mmCIF file with all atom_site columns, C-alpha atoms in Angstrom:
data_model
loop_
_atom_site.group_PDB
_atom_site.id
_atom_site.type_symbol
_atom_site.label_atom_id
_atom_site.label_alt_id
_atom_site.label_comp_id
_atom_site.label_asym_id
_atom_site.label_entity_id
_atom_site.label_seq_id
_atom_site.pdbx_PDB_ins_code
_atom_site.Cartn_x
_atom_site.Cartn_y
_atom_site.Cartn_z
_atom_site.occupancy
_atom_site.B_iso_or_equiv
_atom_site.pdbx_formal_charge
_atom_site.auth_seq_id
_atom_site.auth_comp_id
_atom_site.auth_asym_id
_atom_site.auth_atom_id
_atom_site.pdbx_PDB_model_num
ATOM 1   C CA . UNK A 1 1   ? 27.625  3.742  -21.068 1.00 80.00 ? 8   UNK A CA 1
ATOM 2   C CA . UNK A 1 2   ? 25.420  1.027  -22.724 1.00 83.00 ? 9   UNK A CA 1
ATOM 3   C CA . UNK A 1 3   ? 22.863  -0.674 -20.633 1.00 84.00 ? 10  UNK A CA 1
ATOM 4   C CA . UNK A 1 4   ? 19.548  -2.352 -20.874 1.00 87.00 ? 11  UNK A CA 1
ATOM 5   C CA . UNK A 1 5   ? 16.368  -2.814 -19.128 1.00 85.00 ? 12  UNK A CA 1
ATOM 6   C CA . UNK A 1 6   ? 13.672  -5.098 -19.019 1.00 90.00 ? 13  UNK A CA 1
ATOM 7   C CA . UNK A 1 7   ? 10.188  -3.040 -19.903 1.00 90.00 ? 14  UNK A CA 1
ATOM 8   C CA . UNK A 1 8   ? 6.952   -3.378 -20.908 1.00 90.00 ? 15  UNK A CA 1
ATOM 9   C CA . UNK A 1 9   ? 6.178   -3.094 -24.259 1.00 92.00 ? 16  UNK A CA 1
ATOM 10  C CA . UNK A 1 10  ? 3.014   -1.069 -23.409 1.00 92.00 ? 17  UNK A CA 1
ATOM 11  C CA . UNK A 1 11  ? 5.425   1.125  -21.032 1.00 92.00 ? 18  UNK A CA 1
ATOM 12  C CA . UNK A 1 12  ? 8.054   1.656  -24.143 1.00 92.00 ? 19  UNK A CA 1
ATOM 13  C CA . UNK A 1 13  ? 5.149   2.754  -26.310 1.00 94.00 ? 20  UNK A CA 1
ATOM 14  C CA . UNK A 1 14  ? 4.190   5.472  -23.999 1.00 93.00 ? 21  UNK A CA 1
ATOM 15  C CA . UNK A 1 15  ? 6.969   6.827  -22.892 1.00 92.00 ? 22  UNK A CA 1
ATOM 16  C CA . UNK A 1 16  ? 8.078   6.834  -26.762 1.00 94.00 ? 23  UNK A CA 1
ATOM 17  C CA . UNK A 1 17  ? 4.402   9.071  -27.375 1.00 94.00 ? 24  UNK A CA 1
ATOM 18  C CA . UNK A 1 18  ? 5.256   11.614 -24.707 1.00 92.00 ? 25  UNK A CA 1
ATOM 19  C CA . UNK A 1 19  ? 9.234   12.039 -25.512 1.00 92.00 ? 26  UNK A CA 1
ATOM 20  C CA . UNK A 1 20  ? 8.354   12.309 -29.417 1.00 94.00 ? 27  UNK A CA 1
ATOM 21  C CA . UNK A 1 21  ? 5.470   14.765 -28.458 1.00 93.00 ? 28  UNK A CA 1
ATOM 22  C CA . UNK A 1 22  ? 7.471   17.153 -26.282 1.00 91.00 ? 29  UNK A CA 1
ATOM 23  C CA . UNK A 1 23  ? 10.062  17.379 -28.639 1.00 93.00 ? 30  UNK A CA 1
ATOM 24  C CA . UNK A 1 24  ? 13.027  15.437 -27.287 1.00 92.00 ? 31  UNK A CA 1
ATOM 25  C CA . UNK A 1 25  ? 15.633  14.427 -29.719 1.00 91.00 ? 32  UNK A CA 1
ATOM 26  C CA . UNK A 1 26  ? 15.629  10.673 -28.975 1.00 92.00 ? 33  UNK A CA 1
ATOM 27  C CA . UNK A 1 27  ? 15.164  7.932  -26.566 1.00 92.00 ? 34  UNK A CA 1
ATOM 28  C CA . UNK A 1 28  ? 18.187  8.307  -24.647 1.00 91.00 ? 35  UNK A CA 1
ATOM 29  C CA . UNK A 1 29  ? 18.010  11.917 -23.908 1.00 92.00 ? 36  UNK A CA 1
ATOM 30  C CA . UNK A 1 30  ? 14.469  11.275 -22.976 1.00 93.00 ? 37  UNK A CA 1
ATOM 31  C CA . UNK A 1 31  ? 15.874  8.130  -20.994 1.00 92.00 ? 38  UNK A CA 1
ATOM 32  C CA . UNK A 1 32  ? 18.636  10.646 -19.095 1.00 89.00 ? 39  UNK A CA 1
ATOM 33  C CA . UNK A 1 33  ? 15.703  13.742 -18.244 1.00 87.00 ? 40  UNK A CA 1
ATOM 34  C CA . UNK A 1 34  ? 13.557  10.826 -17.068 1.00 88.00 ? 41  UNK A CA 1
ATOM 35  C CA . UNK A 1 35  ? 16.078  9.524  -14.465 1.00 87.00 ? 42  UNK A CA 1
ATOM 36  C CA . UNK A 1 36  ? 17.683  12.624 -13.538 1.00 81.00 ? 43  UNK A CA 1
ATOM 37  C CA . UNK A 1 37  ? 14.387  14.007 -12.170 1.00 78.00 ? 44  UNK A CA 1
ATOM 38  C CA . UNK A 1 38  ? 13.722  10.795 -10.505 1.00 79.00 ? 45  UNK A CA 1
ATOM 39  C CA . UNK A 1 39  ? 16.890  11.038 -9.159  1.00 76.00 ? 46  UNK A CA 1
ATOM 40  C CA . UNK A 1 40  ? 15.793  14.803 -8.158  1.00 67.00 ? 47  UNK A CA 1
ATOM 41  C CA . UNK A 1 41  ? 12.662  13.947 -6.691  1.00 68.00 ? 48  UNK A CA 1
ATOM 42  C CA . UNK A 1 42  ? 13.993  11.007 -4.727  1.00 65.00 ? 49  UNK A CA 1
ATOM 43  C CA . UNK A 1 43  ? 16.998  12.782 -3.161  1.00 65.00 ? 50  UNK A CA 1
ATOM 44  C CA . UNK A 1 44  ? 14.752  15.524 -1.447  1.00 69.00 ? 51  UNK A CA 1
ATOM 45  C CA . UNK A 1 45  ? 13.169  12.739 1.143   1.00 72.00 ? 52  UNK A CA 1
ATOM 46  C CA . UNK A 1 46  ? 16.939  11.638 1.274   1.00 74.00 ? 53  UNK A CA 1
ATOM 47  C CA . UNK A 1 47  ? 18.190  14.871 2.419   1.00 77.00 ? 54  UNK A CA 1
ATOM 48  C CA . UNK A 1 48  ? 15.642  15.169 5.110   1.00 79.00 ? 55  UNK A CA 1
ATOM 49  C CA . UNK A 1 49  ? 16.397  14.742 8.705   1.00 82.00 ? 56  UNK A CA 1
ATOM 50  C CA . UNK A 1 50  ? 14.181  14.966 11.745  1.00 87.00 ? 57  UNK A CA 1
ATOM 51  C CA . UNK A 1 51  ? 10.332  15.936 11.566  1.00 89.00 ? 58  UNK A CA 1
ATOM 52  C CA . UNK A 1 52  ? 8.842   16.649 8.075   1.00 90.00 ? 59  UNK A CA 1
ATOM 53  C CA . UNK A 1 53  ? 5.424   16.864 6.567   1.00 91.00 ? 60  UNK A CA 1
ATOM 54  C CA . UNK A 1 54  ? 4.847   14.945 3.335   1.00 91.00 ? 61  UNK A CA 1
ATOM 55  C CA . UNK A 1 55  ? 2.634   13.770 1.061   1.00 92.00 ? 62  UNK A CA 1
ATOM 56  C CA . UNK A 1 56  ? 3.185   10.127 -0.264  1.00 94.00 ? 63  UNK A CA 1
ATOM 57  C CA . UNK A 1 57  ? 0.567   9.165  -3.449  1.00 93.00 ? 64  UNK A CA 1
ATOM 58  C CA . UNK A 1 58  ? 0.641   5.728  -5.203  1.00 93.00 ? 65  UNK A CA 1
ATOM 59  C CA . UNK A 1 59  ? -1.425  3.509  -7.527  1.00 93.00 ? 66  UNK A CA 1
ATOM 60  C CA . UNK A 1 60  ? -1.781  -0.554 -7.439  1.00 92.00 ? 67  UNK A CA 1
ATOM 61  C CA . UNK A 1 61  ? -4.075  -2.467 -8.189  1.00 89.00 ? 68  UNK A CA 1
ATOM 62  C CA . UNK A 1 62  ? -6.344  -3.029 -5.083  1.00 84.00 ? 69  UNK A CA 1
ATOM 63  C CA . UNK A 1 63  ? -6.882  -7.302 -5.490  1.00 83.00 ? 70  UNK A CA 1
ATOM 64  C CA . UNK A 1 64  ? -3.036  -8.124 -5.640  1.00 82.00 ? 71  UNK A CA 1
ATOM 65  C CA . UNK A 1 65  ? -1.945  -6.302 -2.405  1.00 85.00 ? 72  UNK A CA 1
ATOM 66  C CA . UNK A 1 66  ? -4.705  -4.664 -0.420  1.00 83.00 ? 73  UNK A CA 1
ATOM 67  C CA . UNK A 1 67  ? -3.961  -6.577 2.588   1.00 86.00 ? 74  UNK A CA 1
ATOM 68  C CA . UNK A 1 68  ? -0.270  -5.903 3.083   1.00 88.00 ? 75  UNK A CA 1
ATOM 69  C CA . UNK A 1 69  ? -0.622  -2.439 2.078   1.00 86.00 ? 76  UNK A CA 1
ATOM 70  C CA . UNK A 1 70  ? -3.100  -2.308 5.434   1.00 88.00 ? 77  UNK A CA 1
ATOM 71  C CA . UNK A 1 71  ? -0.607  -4.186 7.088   1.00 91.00 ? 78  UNK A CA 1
ATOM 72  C CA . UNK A 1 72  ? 1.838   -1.457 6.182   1.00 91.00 ? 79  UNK A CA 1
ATOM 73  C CA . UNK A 1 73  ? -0.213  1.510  7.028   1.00 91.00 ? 80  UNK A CA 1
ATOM 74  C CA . UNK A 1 74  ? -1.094  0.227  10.119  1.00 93.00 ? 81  UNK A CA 1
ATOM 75  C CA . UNK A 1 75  ? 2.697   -0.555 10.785  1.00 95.00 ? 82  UNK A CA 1
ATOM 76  C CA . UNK A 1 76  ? 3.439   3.386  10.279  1.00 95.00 ? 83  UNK A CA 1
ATOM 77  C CA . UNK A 1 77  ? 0.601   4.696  11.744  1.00 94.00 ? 84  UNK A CA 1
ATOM 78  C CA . UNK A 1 78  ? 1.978   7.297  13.805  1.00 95.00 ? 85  UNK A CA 1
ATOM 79  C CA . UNK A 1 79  ? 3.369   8.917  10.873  1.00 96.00 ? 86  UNK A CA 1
ATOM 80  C CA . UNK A 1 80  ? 0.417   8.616  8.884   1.00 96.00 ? 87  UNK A CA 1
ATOM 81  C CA . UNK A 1 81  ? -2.251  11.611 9.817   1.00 96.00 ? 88  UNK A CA 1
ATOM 82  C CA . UNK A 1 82  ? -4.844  10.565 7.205   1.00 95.00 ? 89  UNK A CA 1
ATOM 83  C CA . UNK A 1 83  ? -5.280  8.487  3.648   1.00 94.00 ? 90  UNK A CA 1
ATOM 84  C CA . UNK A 1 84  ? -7.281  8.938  0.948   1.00 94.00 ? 91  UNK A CA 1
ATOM 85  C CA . UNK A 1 85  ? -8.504  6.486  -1.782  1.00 92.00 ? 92  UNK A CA 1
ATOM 86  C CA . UNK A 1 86  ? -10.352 6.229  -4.882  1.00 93.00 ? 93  UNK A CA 1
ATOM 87  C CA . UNK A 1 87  ? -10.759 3.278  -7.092  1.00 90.00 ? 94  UNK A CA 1
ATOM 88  C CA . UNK A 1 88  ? -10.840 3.360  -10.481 1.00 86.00 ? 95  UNK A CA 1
ATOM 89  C CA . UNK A 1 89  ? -11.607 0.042  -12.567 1.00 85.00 ? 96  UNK A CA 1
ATOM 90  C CA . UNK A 1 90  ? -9.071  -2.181 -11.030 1.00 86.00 ? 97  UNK A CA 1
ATOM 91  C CA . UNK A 1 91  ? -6.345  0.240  -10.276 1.00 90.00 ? 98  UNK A CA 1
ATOM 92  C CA . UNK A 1 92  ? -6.611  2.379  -6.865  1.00 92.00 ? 99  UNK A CA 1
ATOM 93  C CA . UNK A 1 93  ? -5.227  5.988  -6.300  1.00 93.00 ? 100 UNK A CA 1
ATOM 94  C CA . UNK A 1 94  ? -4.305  6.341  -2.670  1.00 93.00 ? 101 UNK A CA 1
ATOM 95  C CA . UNK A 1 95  ? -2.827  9.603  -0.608  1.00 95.00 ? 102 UNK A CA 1
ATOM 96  C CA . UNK A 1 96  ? -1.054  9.113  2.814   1.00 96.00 ? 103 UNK A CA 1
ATOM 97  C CA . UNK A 1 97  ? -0.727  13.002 4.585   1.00 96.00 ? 104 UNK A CA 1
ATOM 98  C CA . UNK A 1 98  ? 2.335   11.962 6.714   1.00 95.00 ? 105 UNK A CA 1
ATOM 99  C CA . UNK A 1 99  ? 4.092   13.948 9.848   1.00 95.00 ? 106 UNK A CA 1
ATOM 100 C CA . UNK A 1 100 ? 6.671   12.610 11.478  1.00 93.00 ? 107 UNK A CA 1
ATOM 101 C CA . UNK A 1 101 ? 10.335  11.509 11.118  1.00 92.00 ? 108 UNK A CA 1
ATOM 102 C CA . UNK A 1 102 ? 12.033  11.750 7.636   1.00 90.00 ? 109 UNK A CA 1
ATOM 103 C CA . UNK A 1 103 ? 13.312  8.047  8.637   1.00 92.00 ? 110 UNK A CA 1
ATOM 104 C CA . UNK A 1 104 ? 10.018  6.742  9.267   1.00 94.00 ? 111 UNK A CA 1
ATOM 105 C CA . UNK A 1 105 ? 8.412   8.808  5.967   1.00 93.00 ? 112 UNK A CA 1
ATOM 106 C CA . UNK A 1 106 ? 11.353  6.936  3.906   1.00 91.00 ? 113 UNK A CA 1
ATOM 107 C CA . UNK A 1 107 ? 11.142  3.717  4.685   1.00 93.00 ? 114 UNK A CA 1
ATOM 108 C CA . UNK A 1 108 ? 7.217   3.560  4.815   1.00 95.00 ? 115 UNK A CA 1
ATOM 109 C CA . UNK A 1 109 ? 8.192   4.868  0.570   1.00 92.00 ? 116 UNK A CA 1
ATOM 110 C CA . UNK A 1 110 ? 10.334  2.280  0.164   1.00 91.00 ? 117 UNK A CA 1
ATOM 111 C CA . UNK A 1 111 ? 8.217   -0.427 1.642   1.00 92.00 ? 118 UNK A CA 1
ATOM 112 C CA . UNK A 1 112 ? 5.323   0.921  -0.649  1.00 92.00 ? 119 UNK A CA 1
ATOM 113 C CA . UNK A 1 113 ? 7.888   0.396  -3.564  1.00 90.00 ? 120 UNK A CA 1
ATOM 114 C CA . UNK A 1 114 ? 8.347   -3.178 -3.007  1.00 90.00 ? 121 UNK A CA 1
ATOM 115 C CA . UNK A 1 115 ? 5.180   -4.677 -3.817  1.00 89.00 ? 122 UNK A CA 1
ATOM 116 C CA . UNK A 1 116 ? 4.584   -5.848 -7.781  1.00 87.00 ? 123 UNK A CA 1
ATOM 117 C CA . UNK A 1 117 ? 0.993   -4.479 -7.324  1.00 89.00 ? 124 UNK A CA 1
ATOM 118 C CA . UNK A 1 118 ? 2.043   -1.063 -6.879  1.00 92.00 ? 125 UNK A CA 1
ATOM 119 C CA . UNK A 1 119 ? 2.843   0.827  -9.857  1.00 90.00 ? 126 UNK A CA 1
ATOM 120 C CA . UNK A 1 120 ? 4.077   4.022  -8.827  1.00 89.00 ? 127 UNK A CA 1
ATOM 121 C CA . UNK A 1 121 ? 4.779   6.138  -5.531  1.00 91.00 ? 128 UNK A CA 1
ATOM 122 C CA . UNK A 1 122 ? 5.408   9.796  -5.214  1.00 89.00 ? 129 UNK A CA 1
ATOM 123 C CA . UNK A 1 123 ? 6.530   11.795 -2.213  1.00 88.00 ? 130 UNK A CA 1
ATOM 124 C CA . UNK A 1 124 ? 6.102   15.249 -1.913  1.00 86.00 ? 131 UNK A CA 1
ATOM 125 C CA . UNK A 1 125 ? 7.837   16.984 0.938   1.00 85.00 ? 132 UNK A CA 1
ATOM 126 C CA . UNK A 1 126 ? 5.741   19.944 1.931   1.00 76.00 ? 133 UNK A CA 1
ATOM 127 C CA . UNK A 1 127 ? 8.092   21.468 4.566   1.00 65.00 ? 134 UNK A CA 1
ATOM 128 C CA . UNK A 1 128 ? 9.612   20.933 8.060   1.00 64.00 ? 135 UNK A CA 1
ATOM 129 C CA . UNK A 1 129 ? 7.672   21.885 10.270  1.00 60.00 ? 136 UNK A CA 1
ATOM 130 C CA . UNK A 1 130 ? 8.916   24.806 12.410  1.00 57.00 ? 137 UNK A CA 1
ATOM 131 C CA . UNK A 1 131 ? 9.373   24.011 16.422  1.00 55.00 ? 138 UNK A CA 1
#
């Protein structure tokens, strides 16, 4: 299947860096490793049910959304055991430690994904906790 996306150029450049660097045969097998482990990494919050403990990291730059990414956090914040943040030029690095519902942990992700100001979240699913 044929497709297209609308990227960066800066983004393209990189990504072409890394995938030449490892070793990768071309673009669209790096293109296909590249989703499948988003894919991967995505589907193990989906899976979840009930209680879990995770770990939800994400950068964005701090002028363009700070307020509704309070607004957020305080919206989820009986999931939401602790944060952590570090700023770095522009850009901030910020770590949510999370217990609670897998629901709750999934859409706080997604609601994190929707701003243009944030570049990237991860979610790390450290376990379910044990009754």
């Amino acid at each position: 299947m044929r497709t297209s996306f609308n990227i960066p150029d800066e983004i393209v450049a990189e990504f072409d860096r890394v995938w030449t660097e490892e070793g990768i045969e071309n673009r669209s097998r790096a293109v296909r490793e590249a989703m499948s482990e988003y894919i991967e990494s995505h589907s193990r919050l989906e899976e979840r049910a009930g209680e879990v403990v995770a770990l939800v990291g994400f950068d964005y730059r701090h002028h363009e959304v700070i307020g509704e990414l309070h607004t957020v956090q305080h919206d989820y914040q009986d999931v939401i055991q602790s944060t952590s943040h570090t700023h770095q030029g522009e850009w901030c690095l910020e770590s949510l430690f999370c217990r609670g519902d897998a629901e709750q942990v999934r859409e706080l992700t997604y609601q994190l994904r929707d701003f243009d100001g944030v570049q990237r979240v991860k979610v790390m699913v450290i376990r379910n906790p044990t009754p």
